Amino acid sequence: MEIKVLGPGCAKCKEAEKVVLEAVTESGVDATVEKVADFQQIASFGVFSTPAVVINGEVKVVGKVPSKTDVLSWLK
Amino acid sequence: MEPLEKKTCCATEAVAEGSRPRDGKLARYLLLLAPALVIWWVAYGMLPGFSRLLTYDVLGIAQGSHLGDSVEFLLYDTPKVLMLLTLVVFGVGVIRTFFTPERTRRILAGKRESAGNVMAALLGIVTPFCSCSAVPLFIGFVTAGVPMGVTFSFLISAPMVNEIALVLLYGLLGWKVAALYLGTGLAVAMVAGWVLGKLNLEPYIEDWVMKIRTDPSALPPDNQTWVDRIEAGFHAVKDIVGKVWLYVVIGIAVGAGIHGYVPEGFMASIMGKDAWWSVPAAVLVGIPMYSNAAGIVPVVEALLGKGAALGTVLAFMMAVIALSLPEMIILRKVLKPRLIMVFAGVVGLGIAFVGYLFNYLY
């Protein structure tokens, strides 16, 4: 599973990355988590408010920090 | 083996929470919110008497003394501002769930200049986005066909008309000043955006921006229930009030000190009406400063009490909030330096105009 956390590096983007990493560890799913800070790449997903989380190319959340419960449900 | 056990336990727990029915939650929230609002209202009304009682009877400070003035100010304004802030941040948090940046972009996409500028400035107040989203937002708006001037109106109004500043101005200086701040902030965003749109600055956007094709249909649908909206309100209170309360208290403490100890009319010569240069100076000093409204408004109140002119002080506050150096550095990723300078110049002139207007009116 390929997970991307989109965000240039503000507090909320770091929080989103933390939540995703925690959820991945907790679920034991085999996934790579990548932080994307490049605006060109962020825009190519059609995302224009950060943080956003993309799993296997599909945008799951835009403009807010997801809850751990949300992330766990996406990982299933 | 313990960590592994713990992992599986938490995972099942979290999944169970996700699938729990939420029907009863809305009723519970409403039952909680109604009495909370009544308690808020009663407590708010009791604050003036309570602060006097605490200062002069409980603490035994002499009435009319410098210390008494300062302490009474501190004990009255701190709970008042924090209570107002909690209520308004909750309300704004709920309202904002109705205005996602995606929806705002759809609303603005077909709009012409002028009507679009007005709408963008208004939407800038209620659309939630964190400051580091300014660049993706700019790209998203411009590539979706929102005119550049309209995009600028949005980007100017969003930080400039700030709910925290509005609450503080209302709580500390009354509704007239708050309304003037709201009105002139919107006016600067509308006019500055319109002017920037007329200047045909498209060549000064970095070239790669225009080549990007965005596909908003790939985004997840936005279906929120009232439970989600109320929870967003709680979350906003925890997030925003939790972050700014300390600045508010420090700001009010500094304000209280100025209030009790700086002589009347002390500020008149430096920040008074007669010092014509004070307005542009306030804007220039304000631009590189980066502070949130929470810390600056209580100081503004105290300065006003000592003879500083309203327009000068408001211009200073607007420059601090709306034109920050960190934001311009972020915008540099999509805008060429010349456009950033024109942007700062037009907004700065607008703010200076507001400053002179207030000094003239009051």
CSV table of C-alpha atoms in Angstrom, one decimal:
chain,number,residue,atom,x,y,z
A,1,MET,CA,0.0,0.0,0.0
A,2,GLU,CA,1.3,3.4,-0.9
A,3,ILE,CA,0.3,6.3,1.3
A,4,LYS,CA,1.1,10.0,0.6
A,5,VAL,CA,0.6,12.8,3.0
A,6,LEU,CA,0.4,16.1,1.1
A,7,GLY,CA,1.5,19.3,2.9
A,8,PRO,CA,4.2,21.9,2.8
A,9,GLY,CA,5.1,21.6,6.5
A,10,CYS,CA,2.7,23.5,8.6
A,11,ALA,CA,1.6,22.2,12.1
A,12,LYS,CA,-1.5,20.5,10.7
A,13,CYS,CA,0.4,18.7,8.0
A,14,LYS,CA,2.9,17.3,10.5
A,15,GLU,CA,-0.1,16.3,12.7
A,16,ALA,CA,-1.7,14.5,9.7
A,17,GLU,CA,1.6,12.6,9.1
A,18,LYS,CA,1.8,11.6,12.7
A,19,VAL,CA,-1.7,10.3,12.7
A,20,VAL,CA,-1.2,8.3,9.5
A,21,LEU,CA,2.1,6.8,10.8
A,22,GLU,CA,0.4,5.8,14.1
A,23,ALA,CA,-2.5,4.2,12.3
A,24,VAL,CA,-0.1,2.2,10.0
A,25,THR,CA,1.9,0.9,13.0
A,26,GLU,CA,-1.3,0.1,14.9
A,27,SER,CA,-2.9,-1.8,12.0
A,28,GLY,CA,0.2,-3.7,11.1
A,29,VAL,CA,-0.5,-3.1,7.4
A,30,ASP,CA,2.4,-3.2,5.0
A,31,ALA,CA,2.5,0.4,3.7
A,32,THR,CA,5.0,3.0,2.7
A,33,VAL,CA,4.3,6.5,4.0
A,34,GLU,CA,5.7,9.4,2.0
A,35,LYS,CA,5.5,13.1,2.9
A,36,VAL,CA,5.0,15.3,-0.2
A,37,ALA,CA,5.9,19.0,0.2
A,38,ASP,CA,6.3,19.9,-3.4
A,39,PHE,CA,3.5,22.2,-4.6
A,40,GLN,CA,3.6,21.0,-8.1
A,41,GLN,CA,3.1,17.4,-7.0
A,42,ILE,CA,0.4,18.5,-4.5
A,43,ALA,CA,-1.5,20.3,-7.2
A,44,SER,CA,-1.3,17.4,-9.6
A,45,PHE,CA,-3.6,15.5,-7.3
A,46,GLY,CA,-6.2,18.2,-7.7
A,47,VAL,CA,-5.7,19.1,-4.0
A,48,PHE,CA,-5.7,22.7,-3.1
A,49,SER,CA,-6.1,22.7,0.6
A,50,THR,CA,-3.6,20.9,2.8
A,51,PRO,CA,-3.1,18.6,4.6
A,52,ALA,CA,-4.4,15.8,2.4
A,53,VAL,CA,-4.0,12.1,2.4
A,54,VAL,CA,-3.7,10.0,-0.7
A,55,ILE,CA,-3.8,6.2,-0.5
A,56,ASN,CA,-2.9,4.2,-3.6
A,57,GLY,CA,-3.5,7.2,-5.8
A,58,GLU,CA,-7.0,7.9,-4.3
A,59,VAL,CA,-7.5,11.2,-2.4
A,60,LYS,CA,-9.1,10.3,1.0
A,61,VAL,CA,-9.2,13.6,2.9
A,62,VAL,CA,-8.5,17.2,2.0
A,63,GLY,CA,-7.9,20.3,4.1
A,64,LYS,CA,-8.0,18.7,7.6
A,65,VAL,CA,-6.3,16.3,9.9
A,66,PRO,CA,-8.0,12.9,9.7
A,67,SER,CA,-8.8,11.0,12.9
A,68,LYS,CA,-7.0,7.8,13.5
A,69,THR,CA,-10.3,6.0,13.3
A,70,ASP,CA,-10.7,7.3,9.7
A,71,VAL,CA,-7.2,6.3,8.7
A,72,LEU,CA,-7.6,2.8,10.1
A,73,SER,CA,-10.8,2.3,8.1
A,74,TRP,CA,-9.0,3.3,4.9
A,75,LEU,CA,-6.2,0.8,5.6
A,76,LYS,CA,-8.5,-2.2,5.8
B,1,MET,CA,5.0,-9.8,23.3
B,2,GLU,CA,3.1,-7.0,25.1
B,3,PRO,CA,3.4,-4.3,22.5
B,4,LEU,CA,1.8,-6.6,19.9
B,5,GLU,CA,-1.1,-7.4,22.1
B,6,LYS,CA,-1.6,-3.8,22.8
B,7,LYS,CA,-1.6,-3.0,19.0
B,8,THR,CA,-4.4,-5.5,18.2
B,9,CYS,CA,-6.4,-4.4,21.2
B,10,CYS,CA,-6.3,-0.7,20.1
B,11,ALA,CA,-7.0,-1.5,16.5
B,12,THR,CA,-10.2,-3.4,17.3
B,13,GLU,CA,-11.3,-0.7,19.7
B,14,ALA,CA,-10.8,2.0,17.2
B,15,VAL,CA,-12.7,0.1,14.5
B,16,ALA,CA,-15.5,-0.6,16.9
B,17,GLU,CA,-15.8,3.1,17.6
B,18,GLY,CA,-16.0,3.9,13.9
B,19,SER,CA,-18.9,1.7,13.4
B,20,ARG,CA,-20.9,2.7,16.5
B,21,PRO,CA,-24.2,4.3,15.6
B,22,ARG,CA,-24.2,8.1,16.0
B,23,ASP,CA,-27.9,8.7,16.1
B,24,GLY,CA,-28.1,9.3,19.8
B,25,LYS,CA,-25.1,11.7,19.6
B,26,LEU,CA,-26.9,14.6,18.1
B,27,ALA,CA,-29.5,14.6,20.9
B,28,ARG,CA,-26.8,14.4,23.5
B,29,TYR,CA,-24.9,17.3,22.0
B,30,LEU,CA,-28.0,19.5,21.8
B,31,LEU,CA,-28.8,18.6,25.5
B,32,LEU,CA,-25.3,19.6,26.4
B,33,LEU,CA,-25.2,22.8,24.4
B,34,ALA,CA,-28.4,24.4,25.5
B,35,PRO,CA,-27.6,24.7,29.3
B,36,ALA,CA,-24.0,25.5,28.5
B,37,LEU,CA,-25.3,28.6,26.5
B,38,VAL,CA,-27.5,29.7,29.4
B,39,ILE,CA,-24.6,29.3,31.9
B,40,TRP,CA,-22.4,31.3,29.6
B,41,TRP,CA,-24.9,34.1,29.3
B,42,VAL,CA,-25.5,34.4,33.1
B,43,ALA,CA,-21.7,34.3,33.9
B,44,TYR,CA,-20.9,36.9,31.2
B,45,GLY,CA,-23.4,39.3,32.8
B,46,MET,CA,-21.9,38.9,36.2
B,47,LEU,CA,-18.3,39.7,35.1
B,48,PRO,CA,-18.1,43.4,35.9
B,49,GLY,CA,-19.4,43.1,39.4
B,50,PHE,CA,-17.3,40.0,40.0
B,51,SER,CA,-14.0,41.7,38.9
B,52,ARG,CA,-14.7,44.7,41.2
B,53,LEU,CA,-15.6,42.5,44.1
B,54,LEU,CA,-12.4,40.5,43.6
B,55,THR,CA,-10.1,43.5,43.2
B,56,TYR,CA,-11.3,45.8,45.9
B,57,ASP,CA,-13.0,43.6,48.5
B,58,VAL,CA,-11.2,40.3,48.3
B,59,LEU,CA,-7.7,41.5,47.3
B,60,GLY,CA,-8.2,44.8,49.3
B,61,ILE,CA,-6.6,47.1,46.7
B,62,ALA,CA,-7.4,50.8,47.2
B,63,GLN,CA,-10.0,52.1,44.7
B,64,GLY,CA,-8.7,54.6,42.2
B,65,SER,CA,-5.0,53.5,42.6
B,66,HIS,CA,-2.8,52.6,39.7
B,67,LEU,CA,-2.6,49.0,40.9
B,68,GLY,CA,-6.4,48.8,41.3
B,69,ASP,CA,-7.0,50.1,37.8
B,70,SER,CA,-4.6,47.5,36.3
B,71,VAL,CA,-5.9,44.6,38.3
B,72,GLU,CA,-9.5,45.3,37.8
B,73,PHE,CA,-8.9,45.6,34.0
B,74,LEU,CA,-7.0,42.3,34.0
B,75,LEU,CA,-9.7,40.4,36.1
B,76,TYR,CA,-12.5,41.8,33.9
B,77,ASP,CA,-11.1,41.6,30.4
B,78,THR,CA,-9.4,38.2,30.6
B,79,PRO,CA,-12.5,36.0,31.4
B,80,LYS,CA,-14.6,38.3,29.1
B,81,VAL,CA,-12.4,37.9,26.1
B,82,LEU,CA,-11.9,34.2,26.6
B,83,MET,CA,-15.6,33.6,27.0
B,84,LEU,CA,-16.4,35.5,23.8
B,85,LEU,CA,-13.6,33.8,22.0
B,86,THR,CA,-14.9,30.3,22.9
B,87,LEU,CA,-18.4,31.1,21.8
B,88,VAL,CA,-17.4,32.7,18.5
B,89,VAL,CA,-14.8,30.1,17.6
B,90,PHE,CA,-17.3,27.4,18.2
B,91,GLY,CA,-19.9,29.2,16.0
B,92,VAL,CA,-17.4,29.9,13.2
B,93,GLY,CA,-16.2,26.3,13.4
B,94,VAL,CA,-19.7,25.0,12.7
B,95,ILE,CA,-20.4,27.6,10.0
B,96,ARG,CA,-17.1,26.7,8.3
B,97,THR,CA,-18.2,23.1,7.7
B,98,PHE,CA,-20.6,24.5,5.1
B,99,PHE,CA,-17.8,26.3,3.2
B,100,THR,CA,-15.0,24.1,2.0
B,101,PRO,CA,-12.3,25.6,-0.3
B,102,GLU,CA,-13.6,23.2,-3.0
B,103,ARG,CA,-17.1,24.7,-2.8
B,104,THR,CA,-15.8,28.2,-2.7
B,105,ARG,CA,-13.8,27.6,-5.8
B,106,ARG,CA,-16.9,26.3,-7.6
B,107,ILE,CA,-18.8,29.4,-6.6
B,108,LEU,CA,-16.1,31.8,-7.8
B,109,ALA,CA,-15.1,29.9,-10.9
B,110,GLY,CA,-17.6,31.5,-13.3
B,111,LYS,CA,-17.6,35.0,-11.7
B,112,ARG,CA,-16.6,38.2,-13.5
B,113,GLU,CA,-14.5,40.8,-11.8
B,114,SER,CA,-16.3,43.3,-9.4
B,115,ALA,CA,-19.2,41.0,-8.3
B,116,GLY,CA,-16.5,38.3,-8.0
B,117,ASN,CA,-14.3,40.5,-5.9
B,118,VAL,CA,-17.2,41.2,-3.5
B,119,MET,CA,-18.1,37.6,-3.2
B,120,ALA,CA,-14.5,36.4,-2.8
B,121,ALA,CA,-13.9,38.9,0.0
B,122,LEU,CA,-17.0,37.6,1.9
B,123,LEU,CA,-16.1,33.9,1.3
B,124,GLY,CA,-12.6,34.7,2.5
B,125,ILE,CA,-14.0,35.2,6.0
B,126,VAL,CA,-15.8,31.8,6.3
B,127,THR,CA,-13.7,29.5,4.2
B,128,PRO,CA,-11.4,27.5,6.4
B,129,PHE,CA,-7.8,27.0,5.3
B,130,CYS,CA,-4.5,27.1,7.1
B,131,SER,CA,-1.9,29.7,6.1
B,132,CYS,CA,0.3,27.2,4.3
B,133,SER,CA,-2.5,26.3,2.0
B,134,ALA,CA,-2.2,29.8,0.4
B,135,VAL,CA,-0.2,28.4,-2.5
B,136,PRO,CA,-2.2,25.3,-3.4
B,137,LEU,CA,-5.3,27.5,-3.1
B,138,PHE,CA,-3.9,30.0,-5.4
B,139,ILE,CA,-3.1,27.3,-8.0
B,140,GLY,CA,-6.4,25.6,-7.5
B,141,PHE,CA,-8.4,28.9,-8.0
B,142,VAL,CA,-6.4,30.3,-10.9
B,143,THR,CA,-6.3,27.0,-12.9
B,144,ALA,CA,-10.1,26.6,-12.4
B,145,GLY,CA,-10.6,29.9,-14.1
B,146,VAL,CA,-11.2,32.1,-11.1
B,147,PRO,CA,-9.9,35.5,-12.3
B,148,MET,CA,-6.6,36.5,-10.6
B,149,GLY,CA,-8.0,39.7,-9.1
B,150,VAL,CA,-10.9,37.7,-7.5
B,151,THR,CA,-8.4,35.1,-6.2
B,152,PHE,CA,-6.4,38.0,-4.6
B,153,SER,CA,-9.6,39.4,-3.0
B,154,PHE,CA,-10.0,36.0,-1.4
B,155,LEU,CA,-6.4,35.7,-0.3
B,156,ILE,CA,-6.4,39.2,1.2
B,157,SER,CA,-9.7,38.9,3.1
B,158,ALA,CA,-9.0,35.5,4.6
B,159,PRO,CA,-6.3,36.5,7.0
B,160,MET,CA,-7.3,40.2,7.2
B,161,VAL,CA,-10.8,39.7,8.5
B,162,ASN,CA,-10.1,37.4,11.4
B,163,GLU,CA,-12.7,36.2,13.8
B,164,ILE,CA,-10.3,36.4,16.7
B,165,ALA,CA,-9.5,40.1,16.0
B,166,LEU,CA,-13.2,40.8,15.6
B,167,VAL,CA,-14.1,39.2,19.0
B,168,LEU,CA,-11.3,41.1,20.7
B,169,LEU,CA,-12.2,44.4,19.1
B,170,TYR,CA,-15.9,43.9,20.1
B,171,GLY,CA,-15.1,42.8,23.6
B,172,LEU,CA,-12.5,45.5,24.3
B,173,LEU,CA,-13.5,48.5,22.2
B,174,GLY,CA,-17.2,48.0,21.4
B,175,TRP,CA,-19.3,47.1,18.4
B,176,LYS,CA,-18.6,50.3,16.4
B,177,VAL,CA,-14.9,49.7,16.1
B,178,ALA,CA,-15.5,46.0,15.4
B,179,ALA,CA,-18.0,46.8,12.6
B,180,LEU,CA,-15.6,49.4,11.1
B,181,TYR,CA,-12.8,46.8,11.2
B,182,LEU,CA,-15.0,44.3,9.4
B,183,GLY,CA,-16.3,46.8,6.9
B,184,THR,CA,-12.9,48.4,6.0
B,185,GLY,CA,-11.1,45.0,6.0
B,186,LEU,CA,-13.6,43.7,3.4
B,187,ALA,CA,-13.3,47.0,1.4
B,188,VAL,CA,-9.5,46.7,1.3
B,189,ALA,CA,-9.8,43.1,0.1
B,190,MET,CA,-12.4,43.9,-2.6
B,191,VAL,CA,-10.7,47.1,-3.9
B,192,ALA,CA,-7.1,45.8,-3.7
B,193,GLY,CA,-8.1,42.5,-5.5
B,194,TRP,CA,-10.0,44.5,-8.2
B,195,VAL,CA,-7.0,46.8,-8.7
B,196,LEU,CA,-4.6,43.8,-8.9
B,197,GLY,CA,-6.9,42.2,-11.5
B,198,LYS,CA,-6.9,45.4,-13.6
B,199,LEU,CA,-3.1,45.5,-13.7
B,200,ASN,CA,-2.9,42.3,-15.9
B,201,LEU,CA,-0.2,40.6,-13.8
B,202,GLU,CA,-0.7,37.1,-15.3
B,203,PRO,CA,2.9,37.1,-16.8
B,204,TYR,CA,4.3,37.4,-13.3
B,205,ILE,CA,2.8,34.1,-12.1
B,206,GLU,CA,5.5,31.3,-12.3
B,207,ASP,CA,5.2,29.5,-15.6
B,208,TRP,CA,4.6,26.0,-14.2
B,209,VAL,CA,1.4,27.1,-12.4
B,210,MET,CA,-0.6,27.6,-15.6
B,211,LYS,CA,0.5,24.2,-17.0
B,212,ILE,CA,-1.0,22.3,-14.2
B,213,ARG,CA,-4.3,20.5,-14.9
B,214,THR,CA,-6.3,19.9,-11.8
B,215,ASP,CA,-9.1,17.4,-11.6
B,216,PRO,CA,-11.4,18.2,-8.7
B,217,SER,CA,-13.7,15.2,-9.6
B,218,ALA,CA,-11.0,13.0,-8.0
B,219,LEU,CA,-11.7,14.5,-4.6
B,220,PRO,CA,-13.7,12.6,-2.0
B,221,PRO,CA,-17.3,13.8,-1.7
B,222,ASP,CA,-18.2,16.1,1.1
B,223,ASN,CA,-21.0,14.6,3.1
B,224,GLN,CA,-21.2,15.8,6.7
B,225,THR,CA,-23.8,15.2,9.3
B,226,TRP,CA,-24.8,17.7,12.0
B,227,VAL,CA,-22.9,15.5,14.5
B,228,ASP,CA,-19.8,16.1,12.3
B,229,ARG,CA,-20.5,19.9,12.2
B,230,ILE,CA,-20.9,20.2,16.0
B,231,GLU,CA,-17.7,18.1,16.5
B,232,ALA,CA,-15.9,20.5,14.1
B,233,GLY,CA,-17.0,23.3,16.4
B,234,PHE,CA,-15.6,21.6,19.5
B,235,HIS,CA,-12.5,20.8,17.6
B,236,ALA,CA,-12.0,24.4,16.6
B,237,VAL,CA,-12.4,25.6,20.2
B,238,LYS,CA,-9.8,23.0,21.4
B,239,ASP,CA,-7.5,23.9,18.5
B,240,ILE,CA,-7.8,27.7,18.4
B,241,VAL,CA,-8.6,28.7,21.9
B,242,GLY,CA,-6.2,26.2,23.2
B,243,LYS,CA,-3.5,27.8,21.1
B,244,VAL,CA,-4.2,31.5,21.6
B,245,TRP,CA,-5.4,31.8,25.2
B,246,LEU,CA,-1.9,32.4,26.5
B,247,TYR,CA,-1.3,35.3,23.9
B,248,VAL,CA,-4.6,36.8,25.0
B,249,VAL,CA,-3.7,36.7,28.6
B,250,ILE,CA,-0.2,38.1,28.0
B,251,GLY,CA,-1.7,40.8,25.7
B,252,ILE,CA,-4.3,41.8,28.3
B,253,ALA,CA,-1.6,41.8,31.1
B,254,VAL,CA,0.5,44.2,29.0
B,255,GLY,CA,-2.6,46.2,28.2
B,256,ALA,CA,-3.5,46.3,31.9
B,257,GLY,CA,0.0,47.6,32.8
B,258,ILE,CA,-0.3,50.4,30.2
B,259,HIS,CA,-3.8,51.1,31.4
B,260,GLY,CA,-2.8,51.6,35.0
B,261,TYR,CA,0.6,53.2,34.7
B,262,VAL,CA,1.2,55.1,31.5
B,263,PRO,CA,-0.1,58.7,31.8
B,264,GLU,CA,-3.1,59.9,29.8
B,265,GLY,CA,-2.1,61.4,26.5
B,266,PHE,CA,1.4,59.8,26.5
B,267,MET,CA,0.9,58.2,23.1
B,268,ALA,CA,-0.6,61.3,21.5
B,269,SER,CA,2.6,62.7,20.2
B,270,ILE,CA,3.9,59.5,18.6
B,271,MET,CA,0.7,57.8,17.5
B,272,GLY,CA,-1.7,60.7,17.6
B,273,LYS,CA,-3.8,62.3,14.9
B,274,ASP,CA,-1.5,65.3,14.4
B,275,ALA,CA,1.5,63.1,13.5
B,276,TRP,CA,0.6,62.6,9.8
B,277,TRP,CA,3.5,60.2,9.2
B,278,SER,CA,2.3,57.9,11.9
B,279,VAL,CA,-0.1,56.0,9.6
B,280,PRO,CA,2.5,55.0,6.9
B,281,ALA,CA,5.0,54.4,9.6
B,282,ALA,CA,2.6,52.0,11.4
B,283,VAL,CA,2.0,50.1,8.2
B,284,LEU,CA,5.8,49.8,7.4
B,285,VAL,CA,6.5,48.7,11.0
B,286,GLY,CA,3.7,46.2,10.9
B,287,ILE,CA,4.5,44.3,7.7
B,288,PRO,CA,7.6,42.4,8.8
B,289,MET,CA,6.0,41.7,12.2
B,290,TYR,CA,4.2,38.4,12.5
B,291,SER,CA,1.8,38.1,15.3
B,292,ASN,CA,-1.7,36.8,15.7
B,293,ALA,CA,-4.6,39.1,16.5
B,294,ALA,CA,-4.9,37.6,19.9
B,295,GLY,CA,-1.8,39.2,21.3
B,296,ILE,CA,-2.1,42.5,19.6
B,297,VAL,CA,-5.6,43.8,20.2
B,298,PRO,CA,-5.4,44.1,24.0
B,299,VAL,CA,-2.3,46.3,23.5
B,300,VAL,CA,-4.1,48.3,20.8
B,301,GLU,CA,-6.9,48.9,23.4
B,302,ALA,CA,-4.5,50.2,26.0
B,303,LEU,CA,-2.6,52.4,23.4
B,304,LEU,CA,-5.9,54.0,22.4
B,305,GLY,CA,-6.7,54.8,26.0
B,306,LYS,CA,-3.5,56.8,26.2
B,307,GLY,CA,-4.1,59.0,23.3
B,308,ALA,CA,-3.0,57.0,20.2
B,309,ALA,CA,-5.2,57.7,17.2
B,310,LEU,CA,-7.7,54.9,16.2
B,311,GLY,CA,-6.8,55.0,12.5
B,312,THR,CA,-3.0,54.7,13.2
B,313,VAL,CA,-3.5,51.8,15.6
B,314,LEU,CA,-5.9,50.0,13.3
B,315,ALA,CA,-3.6,50.4,10.3
B,316,PHE,CA,-0.8,48.9,12.4
B,317,MET,CA,-3.0,45.9,13.4
B,318,MET,CA,-4.2,45.3,9.8
B,319,ALA,CA,-0.6,45.4,8.5
B,320,VAL,CA,0.6,42.9,11.1
B,321,ILE,CA,-2.3,40.5,10.4
B,322,ALA,CA,-2.7,40.8,6.7
B,323,LEU,CA,0.8,41.3,5.3
B,324,SER,CA,3.2,38.9,6.9
B,325,LEU,CA,6.7,38.2,5.7
B,326,PRO,CA,6.3,34.4,6.1
B,327,GLU,CA,3.2,34.3,3.9
B,328,MET,CA,5.0,36.3,1.2
B,329,ILE,CA,7.9,33.9,1.3
B,330,ILE,CA,5.4,31.0,0.7
B,331,LEU,CA,3.7,32.9,-2.1
B,332,ARG,CA,7.1,33.3,-3.8
B,333,LYS,CA,6.8,29.7,-4.9
B,334,VAL,CA,4.0,30.7,-7.4
B,335,LEU,CA,4.5,34.4,-7.9
B,336,LYS,CA,7.4,36.3,-9.3
B,337,PRO,CA,9.0,38.9,-7.0
B,338,ARG,CA,7.5,41.8,-8.9
B,339,LEU,CA,4.0,40.6,-8.4
B,340,ILE,CA,4.6,40.0,-4.7
B,341,MET,CA,5.9,43.6,-4.4
B,342,VAL,CA,2.8,45.0,-6.3
B,343,PHE,CA,0.6,42.8,-4.0
B,344,ALA,CA,2.2,44.1,-0.8
B,345,GLY,CA,2.2,47.7,-2.2
B,346,VAL,CA,-1.5,47.7,-3.2
B,347,VAL,CA,-2.7,46.1,0.1
B,348,GLY,CA,-0.4,48.4,2.1
B,349,LEU,CA,-1.8,51.5,0.4
B,350,GLY,CA,-5.3,50.3,1.1
B,351,ILE,CA,-4.5,49.8,4.8
B,352,ALA,CA,-2.9,53.3,5.0
B,353,PHE,CA,-6.0,54.8,3.4
B,354,VAL,CA,-8.1,53.1,6.1
B,355,GLY,CA,-5.8,54.5,8.7
B,356,TYR,CA,-6.2,58.1,7.4
B,357,LEU,CA,-10.0,57.6,7.0
B,358,PHE,CA,-10.4,56.6,10.7
B,359,ASN,CA,-8.2,59.4,11.9
B,360,TYR,CA,-10.3,61.8,9.9
B,361,LEU,CA,-13.6,60.4,11.1
B,362,TYR,CA,-12.7,60.3,14.8
